[in-house]
JSON list of C-alpha atoms in Angstrom, two decimals:
[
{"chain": "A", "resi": 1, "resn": "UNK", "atom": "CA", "xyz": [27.44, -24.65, 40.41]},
{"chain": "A", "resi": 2, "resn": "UNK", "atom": "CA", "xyz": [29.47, -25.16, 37.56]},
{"chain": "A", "resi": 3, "resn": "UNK", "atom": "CA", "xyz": [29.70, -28.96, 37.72]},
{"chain": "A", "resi": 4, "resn": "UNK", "atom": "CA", "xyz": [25.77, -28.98, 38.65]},
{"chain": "A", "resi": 5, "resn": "UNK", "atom": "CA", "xyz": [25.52, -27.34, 35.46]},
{"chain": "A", "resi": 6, "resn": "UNK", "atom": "CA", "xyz": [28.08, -29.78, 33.30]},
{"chain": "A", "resi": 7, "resn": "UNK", "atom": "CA", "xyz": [25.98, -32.77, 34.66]},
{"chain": "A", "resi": 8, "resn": "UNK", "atom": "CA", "xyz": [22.74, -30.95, 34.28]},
{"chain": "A", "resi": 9, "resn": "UNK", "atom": "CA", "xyz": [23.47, -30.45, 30.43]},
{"chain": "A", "resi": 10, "resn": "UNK", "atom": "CA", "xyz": [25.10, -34.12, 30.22]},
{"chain": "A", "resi": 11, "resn": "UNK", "atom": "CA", "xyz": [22.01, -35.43, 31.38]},
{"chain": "A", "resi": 12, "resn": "UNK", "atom": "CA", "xyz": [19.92, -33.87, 29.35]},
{"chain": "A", "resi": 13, "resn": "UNK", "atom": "CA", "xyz": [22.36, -34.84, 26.43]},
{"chain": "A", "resi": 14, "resn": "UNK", "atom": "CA", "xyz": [21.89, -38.48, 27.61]},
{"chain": "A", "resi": 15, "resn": "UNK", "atom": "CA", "xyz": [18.24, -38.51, 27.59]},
{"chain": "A", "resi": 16, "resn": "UNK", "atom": "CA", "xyz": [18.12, -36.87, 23.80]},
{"chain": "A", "resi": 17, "resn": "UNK", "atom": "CA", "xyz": [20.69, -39.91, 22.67]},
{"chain": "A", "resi": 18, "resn": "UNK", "atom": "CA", "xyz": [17.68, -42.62, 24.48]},
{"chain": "A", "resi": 19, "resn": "UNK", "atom": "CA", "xyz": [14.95, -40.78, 22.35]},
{"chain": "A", "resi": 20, "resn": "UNK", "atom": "CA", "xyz": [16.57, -41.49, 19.46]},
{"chain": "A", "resi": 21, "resn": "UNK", "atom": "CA", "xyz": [16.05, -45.33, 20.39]},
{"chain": "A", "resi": 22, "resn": "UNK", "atom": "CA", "xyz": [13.01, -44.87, 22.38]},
{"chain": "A", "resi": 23, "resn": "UNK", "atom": "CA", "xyz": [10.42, -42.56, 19.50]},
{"chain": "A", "resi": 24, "resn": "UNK", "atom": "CA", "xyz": [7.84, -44.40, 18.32]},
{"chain": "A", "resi": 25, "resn": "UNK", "atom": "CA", "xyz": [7.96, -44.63, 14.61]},
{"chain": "A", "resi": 26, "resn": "UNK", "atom": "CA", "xyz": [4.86, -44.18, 12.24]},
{"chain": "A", "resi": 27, "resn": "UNK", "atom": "CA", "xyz": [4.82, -47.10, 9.74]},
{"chain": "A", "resi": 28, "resn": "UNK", "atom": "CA", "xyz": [2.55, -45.80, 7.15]},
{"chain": "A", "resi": 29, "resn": "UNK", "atom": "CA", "xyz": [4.94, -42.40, 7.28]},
{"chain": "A", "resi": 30, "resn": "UNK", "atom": "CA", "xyz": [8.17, -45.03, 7.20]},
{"chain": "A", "resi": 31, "resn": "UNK", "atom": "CA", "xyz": [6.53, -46.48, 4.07]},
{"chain": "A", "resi": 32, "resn": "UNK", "atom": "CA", "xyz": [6.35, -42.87, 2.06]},
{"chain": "A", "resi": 33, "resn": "UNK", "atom": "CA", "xyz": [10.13, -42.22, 3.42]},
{"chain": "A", "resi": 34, "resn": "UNK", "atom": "CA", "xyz": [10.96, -45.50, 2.47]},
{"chain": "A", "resi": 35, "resn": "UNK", "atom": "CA", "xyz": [11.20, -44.06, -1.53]},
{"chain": "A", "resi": 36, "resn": "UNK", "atom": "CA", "xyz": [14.78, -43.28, -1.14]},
{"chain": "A", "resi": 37, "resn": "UNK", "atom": "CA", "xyz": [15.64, -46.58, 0.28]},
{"chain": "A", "resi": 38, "resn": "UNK", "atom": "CA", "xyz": [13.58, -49.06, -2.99]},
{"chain": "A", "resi": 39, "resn": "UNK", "atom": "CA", "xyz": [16.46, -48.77, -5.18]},
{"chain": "A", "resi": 40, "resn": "UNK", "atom": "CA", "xyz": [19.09, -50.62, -3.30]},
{"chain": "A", "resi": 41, "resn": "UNK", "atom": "CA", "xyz": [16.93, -52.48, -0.58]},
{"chain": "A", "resi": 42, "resn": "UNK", "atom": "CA", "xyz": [13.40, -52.42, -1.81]},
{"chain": "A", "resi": 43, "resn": "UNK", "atom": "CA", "xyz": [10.18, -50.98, -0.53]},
{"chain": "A", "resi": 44, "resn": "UNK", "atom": "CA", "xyz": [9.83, -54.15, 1.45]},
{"chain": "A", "resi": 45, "resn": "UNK", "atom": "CA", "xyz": [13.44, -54.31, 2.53]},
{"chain": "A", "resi": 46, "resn": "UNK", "atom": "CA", "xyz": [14.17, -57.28, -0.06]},
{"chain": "A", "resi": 47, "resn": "UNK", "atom": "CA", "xyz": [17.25, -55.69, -1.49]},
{"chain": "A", "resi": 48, "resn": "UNK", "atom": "CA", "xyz": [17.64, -54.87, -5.14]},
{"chain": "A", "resi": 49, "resn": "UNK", "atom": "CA", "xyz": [21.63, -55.07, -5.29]},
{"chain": "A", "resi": 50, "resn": "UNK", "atom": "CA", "xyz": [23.88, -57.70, -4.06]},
{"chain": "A", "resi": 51, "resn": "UNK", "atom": "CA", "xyz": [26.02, -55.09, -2.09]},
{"chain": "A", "resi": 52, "resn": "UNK", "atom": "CA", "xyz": [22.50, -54.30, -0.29]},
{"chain": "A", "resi": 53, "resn": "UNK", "atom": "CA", "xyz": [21.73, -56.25, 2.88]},
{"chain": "A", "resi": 54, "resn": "UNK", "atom": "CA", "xyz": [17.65, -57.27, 3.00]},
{"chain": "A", "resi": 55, "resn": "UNK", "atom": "CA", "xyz": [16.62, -55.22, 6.15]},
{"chain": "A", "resi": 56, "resn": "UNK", "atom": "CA", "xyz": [12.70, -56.01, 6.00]},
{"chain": "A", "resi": 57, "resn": "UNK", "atom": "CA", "xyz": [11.90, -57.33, 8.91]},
{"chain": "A", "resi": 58, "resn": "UNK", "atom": "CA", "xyz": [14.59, -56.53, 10.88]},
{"chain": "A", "resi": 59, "resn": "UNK", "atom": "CA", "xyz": [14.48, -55.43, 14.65]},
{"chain": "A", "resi": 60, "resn": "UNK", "atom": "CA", "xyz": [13.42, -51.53, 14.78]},
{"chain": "A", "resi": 61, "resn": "UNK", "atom": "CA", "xyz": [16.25, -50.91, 17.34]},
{"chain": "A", "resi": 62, "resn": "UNK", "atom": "CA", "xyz": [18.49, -52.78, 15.15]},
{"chain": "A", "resi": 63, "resn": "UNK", "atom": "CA", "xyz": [17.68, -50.21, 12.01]},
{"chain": "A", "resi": 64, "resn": "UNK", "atom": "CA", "xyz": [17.39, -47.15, 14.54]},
{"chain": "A", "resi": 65, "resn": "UNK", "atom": "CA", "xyz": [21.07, -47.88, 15.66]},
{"chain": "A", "resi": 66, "resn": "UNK", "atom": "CA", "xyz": [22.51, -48.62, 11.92]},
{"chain": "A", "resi": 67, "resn": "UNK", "atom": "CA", "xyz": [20.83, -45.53, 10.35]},
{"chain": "A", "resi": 68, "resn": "UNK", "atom": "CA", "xyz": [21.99, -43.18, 13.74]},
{"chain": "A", "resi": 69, "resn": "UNK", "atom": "CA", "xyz": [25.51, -44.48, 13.10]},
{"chain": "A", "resi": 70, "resn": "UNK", "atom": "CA", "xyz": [25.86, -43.60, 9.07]},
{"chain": "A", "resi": 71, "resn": "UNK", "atom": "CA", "xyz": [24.02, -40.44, 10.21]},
{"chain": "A", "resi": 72, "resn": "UNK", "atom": "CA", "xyz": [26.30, -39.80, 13.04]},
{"chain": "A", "resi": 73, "resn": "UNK", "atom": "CA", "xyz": [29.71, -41.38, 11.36]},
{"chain": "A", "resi": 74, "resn": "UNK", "atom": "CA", "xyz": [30.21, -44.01, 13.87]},
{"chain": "A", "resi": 75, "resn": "UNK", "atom": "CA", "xyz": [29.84, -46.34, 10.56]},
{"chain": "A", "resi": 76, "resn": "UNK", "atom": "CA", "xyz": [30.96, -45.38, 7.27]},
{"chain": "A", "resi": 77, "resn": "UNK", "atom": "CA", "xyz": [29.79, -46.27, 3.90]},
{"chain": "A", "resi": 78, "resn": "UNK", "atom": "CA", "xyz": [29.54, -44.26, 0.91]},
{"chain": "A", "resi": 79, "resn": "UNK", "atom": "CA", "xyz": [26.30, -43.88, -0.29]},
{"chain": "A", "resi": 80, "resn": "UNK", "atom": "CA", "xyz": [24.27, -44.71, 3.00]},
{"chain": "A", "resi": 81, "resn": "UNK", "atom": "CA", "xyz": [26.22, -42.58, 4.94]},
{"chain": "A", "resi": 82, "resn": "UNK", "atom": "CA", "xyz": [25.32, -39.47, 2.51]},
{"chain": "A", "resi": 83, "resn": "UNK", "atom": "CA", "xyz": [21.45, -40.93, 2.60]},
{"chain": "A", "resi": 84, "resn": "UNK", "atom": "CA", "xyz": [21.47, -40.51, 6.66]},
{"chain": "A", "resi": 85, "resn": "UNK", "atom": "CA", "xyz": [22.76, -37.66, 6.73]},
{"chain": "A", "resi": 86, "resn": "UNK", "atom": "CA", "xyz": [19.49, -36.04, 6.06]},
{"chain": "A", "resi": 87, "resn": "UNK", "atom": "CA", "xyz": [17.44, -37.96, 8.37]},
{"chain": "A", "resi": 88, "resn": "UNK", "atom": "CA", "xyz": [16.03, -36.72, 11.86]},
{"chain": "A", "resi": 89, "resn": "UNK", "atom": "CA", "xyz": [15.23, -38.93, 14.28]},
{"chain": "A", "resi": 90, "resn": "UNK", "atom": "CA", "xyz": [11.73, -39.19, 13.81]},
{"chain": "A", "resi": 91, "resn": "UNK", "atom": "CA", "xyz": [12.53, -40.16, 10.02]},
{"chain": "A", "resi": 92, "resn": "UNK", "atom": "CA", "xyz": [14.70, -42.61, 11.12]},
{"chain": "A", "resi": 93, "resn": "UNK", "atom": "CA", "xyz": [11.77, -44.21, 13.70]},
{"chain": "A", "resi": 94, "resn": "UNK", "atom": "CA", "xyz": [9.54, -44.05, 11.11]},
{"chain": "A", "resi": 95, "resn": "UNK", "atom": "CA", "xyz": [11.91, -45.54, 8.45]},
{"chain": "A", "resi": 96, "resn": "UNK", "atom": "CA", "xyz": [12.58, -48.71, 11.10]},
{"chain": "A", "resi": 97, "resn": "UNK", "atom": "CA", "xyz": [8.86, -49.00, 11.90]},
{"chain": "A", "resi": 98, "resn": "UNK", "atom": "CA", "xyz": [8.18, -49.36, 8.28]},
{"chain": "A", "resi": 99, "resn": "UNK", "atom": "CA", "xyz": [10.96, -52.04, 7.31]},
{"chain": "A", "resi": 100, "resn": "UNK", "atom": "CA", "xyz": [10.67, -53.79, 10.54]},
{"chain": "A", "resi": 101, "resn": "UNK", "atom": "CA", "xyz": [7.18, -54.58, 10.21]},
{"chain": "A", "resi": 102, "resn": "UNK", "atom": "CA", "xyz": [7.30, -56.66, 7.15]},
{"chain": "A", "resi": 103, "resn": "UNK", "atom": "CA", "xyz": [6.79, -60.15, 7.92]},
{"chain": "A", "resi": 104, "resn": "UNK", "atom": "CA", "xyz": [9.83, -62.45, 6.63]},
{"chain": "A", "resi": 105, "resn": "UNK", "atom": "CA", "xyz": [9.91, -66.48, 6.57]},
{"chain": "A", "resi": 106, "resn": "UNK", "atom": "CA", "xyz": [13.57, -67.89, 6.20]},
{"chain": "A", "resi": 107, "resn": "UNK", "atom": "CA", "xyz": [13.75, -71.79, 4.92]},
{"chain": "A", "resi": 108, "resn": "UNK", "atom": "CA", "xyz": [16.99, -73.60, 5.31]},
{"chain": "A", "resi": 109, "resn": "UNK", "atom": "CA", "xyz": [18.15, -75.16, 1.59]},
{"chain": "A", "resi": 110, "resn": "UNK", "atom": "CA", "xyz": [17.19, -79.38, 1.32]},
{"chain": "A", "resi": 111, "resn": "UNK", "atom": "CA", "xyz": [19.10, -81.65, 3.11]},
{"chain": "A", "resi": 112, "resn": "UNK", "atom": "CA", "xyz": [20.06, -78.68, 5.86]},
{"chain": "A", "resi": 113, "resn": "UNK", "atom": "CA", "xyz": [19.53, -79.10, 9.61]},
{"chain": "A", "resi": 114, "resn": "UNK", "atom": "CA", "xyz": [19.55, -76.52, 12.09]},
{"chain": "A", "resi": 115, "resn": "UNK", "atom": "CA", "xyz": [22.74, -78.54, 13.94]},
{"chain": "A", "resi": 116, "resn": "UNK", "atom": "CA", "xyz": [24.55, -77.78, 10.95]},
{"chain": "A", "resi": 117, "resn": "UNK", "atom": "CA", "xyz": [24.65, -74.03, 11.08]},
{"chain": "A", "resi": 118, "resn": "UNK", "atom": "CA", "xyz": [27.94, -72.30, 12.06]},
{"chain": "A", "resi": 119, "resn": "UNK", "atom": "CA", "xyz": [28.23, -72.52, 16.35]},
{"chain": "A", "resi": 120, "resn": "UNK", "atom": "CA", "xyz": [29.83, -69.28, 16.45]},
{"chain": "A", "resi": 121, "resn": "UNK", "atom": "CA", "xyz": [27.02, -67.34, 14.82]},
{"chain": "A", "resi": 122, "resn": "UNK", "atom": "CA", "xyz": [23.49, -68.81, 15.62]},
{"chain": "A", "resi": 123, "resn": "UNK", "atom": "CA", "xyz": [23.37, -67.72, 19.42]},
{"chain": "A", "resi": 124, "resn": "UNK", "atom": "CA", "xyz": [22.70, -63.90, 18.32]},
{"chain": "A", "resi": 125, "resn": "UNK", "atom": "CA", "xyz": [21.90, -64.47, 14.13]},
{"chain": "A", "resi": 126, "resn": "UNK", "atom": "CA", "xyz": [19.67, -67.79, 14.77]},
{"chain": "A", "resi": 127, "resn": "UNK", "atom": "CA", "xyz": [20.14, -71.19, 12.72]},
{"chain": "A", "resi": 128, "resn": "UNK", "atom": "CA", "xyz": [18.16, -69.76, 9.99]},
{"chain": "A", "resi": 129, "resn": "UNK", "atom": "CA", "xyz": [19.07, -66.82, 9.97]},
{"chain": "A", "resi": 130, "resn": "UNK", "atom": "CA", "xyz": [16.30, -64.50, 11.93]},
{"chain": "A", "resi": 131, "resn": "UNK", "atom": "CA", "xyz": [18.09, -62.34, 14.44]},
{"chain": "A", "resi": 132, "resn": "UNK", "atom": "CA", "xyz": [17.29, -63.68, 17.69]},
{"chain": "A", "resi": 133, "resn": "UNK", "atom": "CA", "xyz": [18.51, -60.55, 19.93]},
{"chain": "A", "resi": 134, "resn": "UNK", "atom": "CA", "xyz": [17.31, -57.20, 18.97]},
{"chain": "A", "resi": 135, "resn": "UNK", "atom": "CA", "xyz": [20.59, -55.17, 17.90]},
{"chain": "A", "resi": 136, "resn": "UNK", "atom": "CA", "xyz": [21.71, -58.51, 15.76]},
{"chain": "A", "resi": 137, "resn": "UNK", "atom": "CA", "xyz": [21.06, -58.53, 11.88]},
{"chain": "A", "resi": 138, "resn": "UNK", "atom": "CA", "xyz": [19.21, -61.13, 9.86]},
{"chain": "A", "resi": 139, "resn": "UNK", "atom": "CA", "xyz": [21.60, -63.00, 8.14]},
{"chain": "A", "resi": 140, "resn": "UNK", "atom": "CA", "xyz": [18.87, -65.35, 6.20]},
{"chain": "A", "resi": 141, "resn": "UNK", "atom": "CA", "xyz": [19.43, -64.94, 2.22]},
{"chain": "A", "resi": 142, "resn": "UNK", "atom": "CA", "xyz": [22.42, -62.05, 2.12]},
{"chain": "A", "resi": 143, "resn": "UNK", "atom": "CA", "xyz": [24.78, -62.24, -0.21]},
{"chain": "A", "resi": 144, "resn": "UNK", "atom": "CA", "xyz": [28.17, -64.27, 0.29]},
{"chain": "A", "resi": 145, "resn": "UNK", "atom": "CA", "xyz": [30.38, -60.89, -0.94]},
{"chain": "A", "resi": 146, "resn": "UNK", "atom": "CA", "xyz": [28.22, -59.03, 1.78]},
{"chain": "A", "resi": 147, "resn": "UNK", "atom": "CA", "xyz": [28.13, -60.86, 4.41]},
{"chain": "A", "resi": 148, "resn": "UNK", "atom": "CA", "xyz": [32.20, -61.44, 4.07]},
{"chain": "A", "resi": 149, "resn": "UNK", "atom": "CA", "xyz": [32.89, -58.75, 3.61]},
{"chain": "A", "resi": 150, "resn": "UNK", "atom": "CA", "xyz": [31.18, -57.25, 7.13]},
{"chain": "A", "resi": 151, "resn": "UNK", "atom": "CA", "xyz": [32.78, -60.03, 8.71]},
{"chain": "A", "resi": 152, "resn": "UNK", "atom": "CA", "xyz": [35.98, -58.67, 7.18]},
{"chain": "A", "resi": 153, "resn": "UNK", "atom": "CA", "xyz": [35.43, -54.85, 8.17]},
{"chain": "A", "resi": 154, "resn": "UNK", "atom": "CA", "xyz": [34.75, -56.25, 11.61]},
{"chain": "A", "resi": 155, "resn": "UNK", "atom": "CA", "xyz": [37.95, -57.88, 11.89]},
{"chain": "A", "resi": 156, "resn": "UNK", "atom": "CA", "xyz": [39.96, -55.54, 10.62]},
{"chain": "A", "resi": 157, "resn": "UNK", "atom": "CA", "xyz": [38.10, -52.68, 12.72]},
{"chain": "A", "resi": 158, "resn": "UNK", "atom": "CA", "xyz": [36.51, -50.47, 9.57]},
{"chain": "A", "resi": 159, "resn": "UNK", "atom": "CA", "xyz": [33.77, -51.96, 11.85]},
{"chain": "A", "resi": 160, "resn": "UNK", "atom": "CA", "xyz": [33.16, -51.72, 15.14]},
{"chain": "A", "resi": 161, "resn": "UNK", "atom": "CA", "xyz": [31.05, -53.89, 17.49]},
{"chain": "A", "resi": 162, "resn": "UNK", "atom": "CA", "xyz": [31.09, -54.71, 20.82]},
{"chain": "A", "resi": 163, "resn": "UNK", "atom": "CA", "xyz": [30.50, -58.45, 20.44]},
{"chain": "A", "resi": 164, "resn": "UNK", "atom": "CA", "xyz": [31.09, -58.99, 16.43]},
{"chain": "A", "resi": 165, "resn": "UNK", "atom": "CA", "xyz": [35.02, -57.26, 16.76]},
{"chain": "A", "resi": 166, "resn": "UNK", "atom": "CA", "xyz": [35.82, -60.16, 19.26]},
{"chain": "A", "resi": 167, "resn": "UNK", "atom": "CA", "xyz": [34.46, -63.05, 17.35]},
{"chain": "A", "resi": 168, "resn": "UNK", "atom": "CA", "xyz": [35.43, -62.34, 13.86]},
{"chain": "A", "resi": 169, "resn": "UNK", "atom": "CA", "xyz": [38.97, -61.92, 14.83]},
{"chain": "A", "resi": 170, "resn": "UNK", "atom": "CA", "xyz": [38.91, -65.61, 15.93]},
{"chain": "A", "resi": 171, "resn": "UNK", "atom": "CA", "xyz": [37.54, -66.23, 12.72]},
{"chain": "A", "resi": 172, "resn": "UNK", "atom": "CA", "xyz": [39.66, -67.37, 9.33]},
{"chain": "A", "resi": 173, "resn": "UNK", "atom": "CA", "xyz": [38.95, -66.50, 6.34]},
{"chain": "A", "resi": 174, "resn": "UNK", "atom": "CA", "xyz": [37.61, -70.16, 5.82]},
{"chain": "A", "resi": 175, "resn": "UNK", "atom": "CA", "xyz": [35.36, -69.99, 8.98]},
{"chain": "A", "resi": 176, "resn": "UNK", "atom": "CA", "xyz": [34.10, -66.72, 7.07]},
{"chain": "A", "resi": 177, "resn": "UNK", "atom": "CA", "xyz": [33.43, -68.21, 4.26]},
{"chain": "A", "resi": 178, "resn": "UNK", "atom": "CA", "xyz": [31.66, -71.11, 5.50]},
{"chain": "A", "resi": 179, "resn": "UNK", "atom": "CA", "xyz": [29.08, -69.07, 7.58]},
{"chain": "A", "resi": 180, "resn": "UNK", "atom": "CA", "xyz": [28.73, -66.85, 4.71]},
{"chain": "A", "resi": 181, "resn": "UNK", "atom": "CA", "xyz": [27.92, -69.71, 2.40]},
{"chain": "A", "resi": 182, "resn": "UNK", "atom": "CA", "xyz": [25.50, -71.47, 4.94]},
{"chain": "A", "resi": 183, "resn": "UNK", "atom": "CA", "xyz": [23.36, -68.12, 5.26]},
{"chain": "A", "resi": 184, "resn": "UNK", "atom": "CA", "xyz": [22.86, -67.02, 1.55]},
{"chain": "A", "resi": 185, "resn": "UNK", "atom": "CA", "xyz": [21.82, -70.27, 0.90]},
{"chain": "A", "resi": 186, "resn": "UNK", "atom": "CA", "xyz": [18.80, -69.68, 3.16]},
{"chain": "A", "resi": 187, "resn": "UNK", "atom": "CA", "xyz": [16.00, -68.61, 1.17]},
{"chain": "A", "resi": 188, "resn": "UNK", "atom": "CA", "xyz": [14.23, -65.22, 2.79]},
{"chain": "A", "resi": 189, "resn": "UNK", "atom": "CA", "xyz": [11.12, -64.47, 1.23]},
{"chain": "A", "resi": 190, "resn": "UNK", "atom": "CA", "xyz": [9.70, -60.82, 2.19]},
{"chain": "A", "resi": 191, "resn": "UNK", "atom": "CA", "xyz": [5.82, -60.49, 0.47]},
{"chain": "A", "resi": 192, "resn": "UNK", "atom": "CA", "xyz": [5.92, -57.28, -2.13]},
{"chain": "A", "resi": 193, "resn": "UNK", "atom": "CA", "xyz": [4.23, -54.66, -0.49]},
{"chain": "A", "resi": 194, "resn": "UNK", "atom": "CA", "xyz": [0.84, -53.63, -1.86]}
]
């Protein structure tokens, strides 16, 4: 009875973590929420800081599983980890509906080719940039200091992924530095919202 009970109650605890993932977010709602968000990423996700990744158009699951992290302390940072704090699930849905449906066109810098773009990072971040697997940031346009610096936290483990720990430990600083480099120089344009 007692362990029909435990896996009752660990199933139910499983299903609440999928409905985090799985609730459909209200864009126009994600678009008043998204107030809180303008001053370091923008209303459109173009961010307003250097220390700011751009997150418009990003993957919804890929914003859903960043914000539930900082809200949940799986990833630290100071100010975004106080900011999802007070978000519910359905704020965070919305919040990803809203940044993930803003259309975003990447173009690589003159003279660049696609076959130039660092090996180890286009299978999940793309050649230019645009995520091409769903829990994968853009990379397209971020700042050098930014985009080193995650690289950094993953190696070190202040950051934690399942596929980005393994590859940025194989990665020196110079091999950091050059992806970095070849991705902010990739101009992201995100249209100002109206």
């Amino acid at each position: 009875m007692r362990l029909a009970l435990i896996l009752g109650l660990g199933g139910v605890l499983l299903a609440q973590a999928g409905l985090a993932e799985e609730l459909p977010g209200d864009p126009e709602a994600g678009r008043k929420k998204a107030g809180q968000c303008r001053t370091c990423h923008g209303l459109n996700g173009f961010a307003q800081i250097p220390i700011a990744p751009h997150i418009g158009g990003e993957n919804p699951l890929y914003i859903v599983h960043q914000l539930t992290a900082f809200r949940d302390g799986t990833r630290e940072h100071e100010m975004m980890s106080v900011v999802a704090k007070a978000l519910d699930d359905q704020s965070i849905a919305d919040l990803a509906a809203w940044f993930s449906s803003q259309s975003v066109t990447a173009t690589l810098p003159a003279g660049a080719t696609e076959d130039m773009a660092p090996e180890a990072c286009v299978g999940c971040h793309g050649a230019d940039g645009i995520a091409l697997i769903e829990d994968a940031p853009n990379l397209a346009g971020e700042n050098v200091v930014y985009i080193e610096t995650q690289l950094k936290a993953f190696r070190t483990g202040k950051r934690v992924n399942d596929t980005m720990t393994g590859i940025a430990a194989e990665l020196s600083d110079a091999d950091m530095n050059a992806a970095a480099d070849w991705y902010a120089a990739i101009k992201l344009d995100i249209p100002p919202v109206k």
